[in-house]
Short mmCIF file of C-alpha atoms in Angstrom, two decimals:
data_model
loop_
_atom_site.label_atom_id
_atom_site.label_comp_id
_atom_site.label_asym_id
_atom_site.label_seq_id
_atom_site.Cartn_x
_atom_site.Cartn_y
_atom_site.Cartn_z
CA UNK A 5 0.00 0.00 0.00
CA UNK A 6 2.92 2.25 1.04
CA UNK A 7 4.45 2.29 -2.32
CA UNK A 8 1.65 2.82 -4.64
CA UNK A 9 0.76 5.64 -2.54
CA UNK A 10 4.15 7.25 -2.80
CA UNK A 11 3.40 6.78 -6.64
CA UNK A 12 0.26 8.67 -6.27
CA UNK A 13 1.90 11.57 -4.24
CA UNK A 14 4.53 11.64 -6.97
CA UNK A 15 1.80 11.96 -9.79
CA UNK A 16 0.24 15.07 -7.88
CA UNK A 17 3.92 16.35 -6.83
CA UNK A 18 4.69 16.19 -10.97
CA UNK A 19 1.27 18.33 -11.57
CA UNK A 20 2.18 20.94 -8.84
CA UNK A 21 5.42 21.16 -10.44
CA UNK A 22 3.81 21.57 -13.44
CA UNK A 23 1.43 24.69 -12.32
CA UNK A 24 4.51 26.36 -11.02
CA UNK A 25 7.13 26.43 -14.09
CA UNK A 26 4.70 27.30 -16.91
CA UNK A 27 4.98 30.41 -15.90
CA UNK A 28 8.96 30.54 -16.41
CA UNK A 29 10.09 32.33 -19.25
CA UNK A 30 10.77 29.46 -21.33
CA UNK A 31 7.40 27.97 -21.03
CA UNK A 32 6.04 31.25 -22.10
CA UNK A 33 7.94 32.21 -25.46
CA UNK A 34 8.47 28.46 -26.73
CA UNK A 35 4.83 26.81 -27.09
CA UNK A 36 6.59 23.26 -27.90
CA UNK A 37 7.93 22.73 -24.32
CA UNK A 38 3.97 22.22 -23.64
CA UNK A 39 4.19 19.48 -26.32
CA UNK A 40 7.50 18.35 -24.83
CA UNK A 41 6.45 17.09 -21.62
CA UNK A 42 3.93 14.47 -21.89
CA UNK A 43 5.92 12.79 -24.88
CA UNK A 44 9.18 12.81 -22.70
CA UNK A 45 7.46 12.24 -19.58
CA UNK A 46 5.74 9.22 -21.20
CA UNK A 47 8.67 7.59 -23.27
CA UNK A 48 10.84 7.87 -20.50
CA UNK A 49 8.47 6.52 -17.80
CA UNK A 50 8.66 3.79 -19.96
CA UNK A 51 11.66 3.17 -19.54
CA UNK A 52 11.96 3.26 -15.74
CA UNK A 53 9.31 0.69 -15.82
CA UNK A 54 10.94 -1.77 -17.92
CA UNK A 55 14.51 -1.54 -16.30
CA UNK A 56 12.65 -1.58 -12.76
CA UNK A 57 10.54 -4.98 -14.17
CA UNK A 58 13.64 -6.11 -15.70
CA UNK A 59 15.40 -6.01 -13.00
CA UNK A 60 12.96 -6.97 -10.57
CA UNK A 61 12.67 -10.07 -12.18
CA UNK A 62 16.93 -10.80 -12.36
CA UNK A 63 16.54 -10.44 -8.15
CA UNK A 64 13.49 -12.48 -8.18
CA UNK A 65 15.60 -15.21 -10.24
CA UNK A 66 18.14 -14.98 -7.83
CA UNK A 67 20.80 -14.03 -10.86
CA UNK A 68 21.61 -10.41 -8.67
CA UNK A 69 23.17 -12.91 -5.90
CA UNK A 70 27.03 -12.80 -5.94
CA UNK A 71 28.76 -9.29 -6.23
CA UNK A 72 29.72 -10.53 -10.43
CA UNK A 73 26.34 -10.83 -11.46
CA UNK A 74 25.16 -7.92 -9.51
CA UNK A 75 27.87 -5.47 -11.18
CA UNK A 76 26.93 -7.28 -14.43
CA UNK A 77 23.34 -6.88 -14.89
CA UNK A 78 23.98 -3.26 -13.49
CA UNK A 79 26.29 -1.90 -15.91
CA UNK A 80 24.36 -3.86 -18.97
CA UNK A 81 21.02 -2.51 -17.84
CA UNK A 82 22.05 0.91 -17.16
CA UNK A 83 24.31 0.85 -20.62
CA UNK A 84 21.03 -0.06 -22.15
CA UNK A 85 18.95 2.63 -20.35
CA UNK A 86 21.07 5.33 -21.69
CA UNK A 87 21.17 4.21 -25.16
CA UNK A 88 17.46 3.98 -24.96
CA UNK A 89 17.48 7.76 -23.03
CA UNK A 90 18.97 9.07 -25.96
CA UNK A 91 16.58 7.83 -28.62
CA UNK A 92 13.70 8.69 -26.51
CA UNK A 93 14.91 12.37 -25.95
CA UNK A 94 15.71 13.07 -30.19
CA UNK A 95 12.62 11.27 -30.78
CA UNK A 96 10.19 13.26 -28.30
CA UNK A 97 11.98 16.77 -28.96
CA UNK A 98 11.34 15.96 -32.91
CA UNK A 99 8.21 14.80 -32.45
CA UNK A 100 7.52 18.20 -30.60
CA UNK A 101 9.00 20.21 -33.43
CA UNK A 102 7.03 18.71 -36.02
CA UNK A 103 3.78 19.33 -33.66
CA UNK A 104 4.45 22.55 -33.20
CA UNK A 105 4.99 23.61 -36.94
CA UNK A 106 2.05 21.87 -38.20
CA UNK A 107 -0.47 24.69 -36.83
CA UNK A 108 0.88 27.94 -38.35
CA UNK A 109 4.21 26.46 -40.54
CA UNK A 110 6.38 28.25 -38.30
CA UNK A 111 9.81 26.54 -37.67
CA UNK A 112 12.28 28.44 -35.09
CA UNK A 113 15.83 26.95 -35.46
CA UNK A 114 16.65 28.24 -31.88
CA UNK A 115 13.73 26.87 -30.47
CA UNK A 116 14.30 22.91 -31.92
CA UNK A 117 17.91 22.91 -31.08
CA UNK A 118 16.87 24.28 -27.61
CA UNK A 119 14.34 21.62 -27.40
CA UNK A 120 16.54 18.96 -28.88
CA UNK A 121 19.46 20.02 -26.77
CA UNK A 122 17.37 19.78 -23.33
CA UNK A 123 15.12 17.04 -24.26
CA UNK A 124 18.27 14.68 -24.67
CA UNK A 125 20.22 16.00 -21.65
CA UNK A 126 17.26 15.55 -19.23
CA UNK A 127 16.38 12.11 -21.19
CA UNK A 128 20.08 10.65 -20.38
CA UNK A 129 20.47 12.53 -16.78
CA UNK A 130 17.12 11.62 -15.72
CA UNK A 131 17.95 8.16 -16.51
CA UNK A 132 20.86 7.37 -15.18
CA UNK A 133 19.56 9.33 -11.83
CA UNK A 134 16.74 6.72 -11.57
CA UNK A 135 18.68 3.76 -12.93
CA UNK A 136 20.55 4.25 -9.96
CA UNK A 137 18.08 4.69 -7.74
CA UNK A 138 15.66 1.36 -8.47
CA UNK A 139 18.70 -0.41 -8.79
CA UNK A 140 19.44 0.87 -4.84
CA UNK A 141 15.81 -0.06 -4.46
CA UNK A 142 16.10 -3.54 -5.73
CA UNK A 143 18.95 -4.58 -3.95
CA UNK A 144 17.65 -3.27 -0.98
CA UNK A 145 14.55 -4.91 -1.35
CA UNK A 146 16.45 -8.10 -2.06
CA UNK A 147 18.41 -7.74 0.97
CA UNK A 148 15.46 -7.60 3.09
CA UNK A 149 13.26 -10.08 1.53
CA UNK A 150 10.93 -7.67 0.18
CA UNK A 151 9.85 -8.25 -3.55
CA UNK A 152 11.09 -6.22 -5.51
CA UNK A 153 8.30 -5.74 -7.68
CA UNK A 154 5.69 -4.31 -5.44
CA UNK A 155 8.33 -1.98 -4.34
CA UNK A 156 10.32 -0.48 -7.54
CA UNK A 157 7.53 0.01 -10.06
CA UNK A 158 5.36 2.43 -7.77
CA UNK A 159 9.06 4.41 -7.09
CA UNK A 160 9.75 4.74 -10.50
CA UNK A 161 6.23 6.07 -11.28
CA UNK A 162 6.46 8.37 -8.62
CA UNK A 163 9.93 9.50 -9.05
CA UNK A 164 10.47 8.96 -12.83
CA UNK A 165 7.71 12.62 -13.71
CA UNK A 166 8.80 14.30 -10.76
CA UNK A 167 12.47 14.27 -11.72
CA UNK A 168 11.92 14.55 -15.18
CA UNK A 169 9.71 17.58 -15.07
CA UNK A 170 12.48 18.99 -12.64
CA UNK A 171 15.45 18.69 -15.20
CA UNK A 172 13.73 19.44 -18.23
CA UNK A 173 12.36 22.96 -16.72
CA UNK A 174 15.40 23.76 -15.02
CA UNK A 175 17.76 22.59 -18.22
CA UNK A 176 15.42 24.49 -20.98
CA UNK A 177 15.62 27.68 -18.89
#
């Protein structure tokens, strides 16, 4: 129950977040931020829910047992996260550009390269912040015989928006 709470606060904590910065400056004089967020936020939630799963299911395997196949899995799956980040951040800033030229056929060059530029740095940081942190979840839950899956997922919904939001305001600004 705990953790899918936390998951709900981090929902609302994402949509307060949201309320304050679209008033910053950036929000305000490039319109495809708004089209920015819920592709980025949803591509890379995606992603913290599939390395959390994946992992989850390594510990429930027992194959995150010895210190080698911890360090292992670890470095592959977070490898694999960031390659994914990257895609995920071109993709959603492009998709963003396109969306926002389609209504009046205006492209800014400033304003894709600012979205590209931030998309992909919050996409990788983002990522490898999390990573960390469900893998820290994971083996903790491990350690404690806690499964993993009722305890990672609901983190990484929670924190995956939050943090997301966070970087992509602060970076674009």
């Amino acid at each position: 129950f705990i953790p899918f709470l936390l998951a709900g606060f981090g929902m609302v904590t994402a949509s307060l977040l949201l309320d304050l910065v679209q008033h910053w400056p950036v929000y305000q004089n490039v319109s495809e931020v708004y089209i920015l967020v819920p592709a980025l936020l949803g591509l890379k939630g995606n992603l913290e829910m599939t390395l959390a799963s994946r992992l989850s299911t390594h510990a429930n395997l027992g194959n995150m047992d010895t210190p080698h196949q911890q360090w292992s899995l670890i470095i592959g799956n977070l490898s694999l996260i960031q390659g994914q980040a990257l895609v995920v951040g071109f993709l959603a800033s492009f998709a963003a550009v396109v969306l926002g030229w389609v209504p009046n056929g205006n492209f800014h060059l400033q304003h894709g390269l600012l979205l590209c530029a931030s998309s992909v740095v919050t996409a990788s940081g983002a990522s490898f912040i999390l990573g960390l942190v469900m893998v820290g979840v994971i083996l903790f839950s491990r350690k404690f015989n806690i499964n993993p899956d009722n305890v990672a997922t609901p983190i990484a919904a929670s924190l995956g928006d939050l943090t997301t939001l966070a970087c992509l305001s602060w970076l674009a600004s």
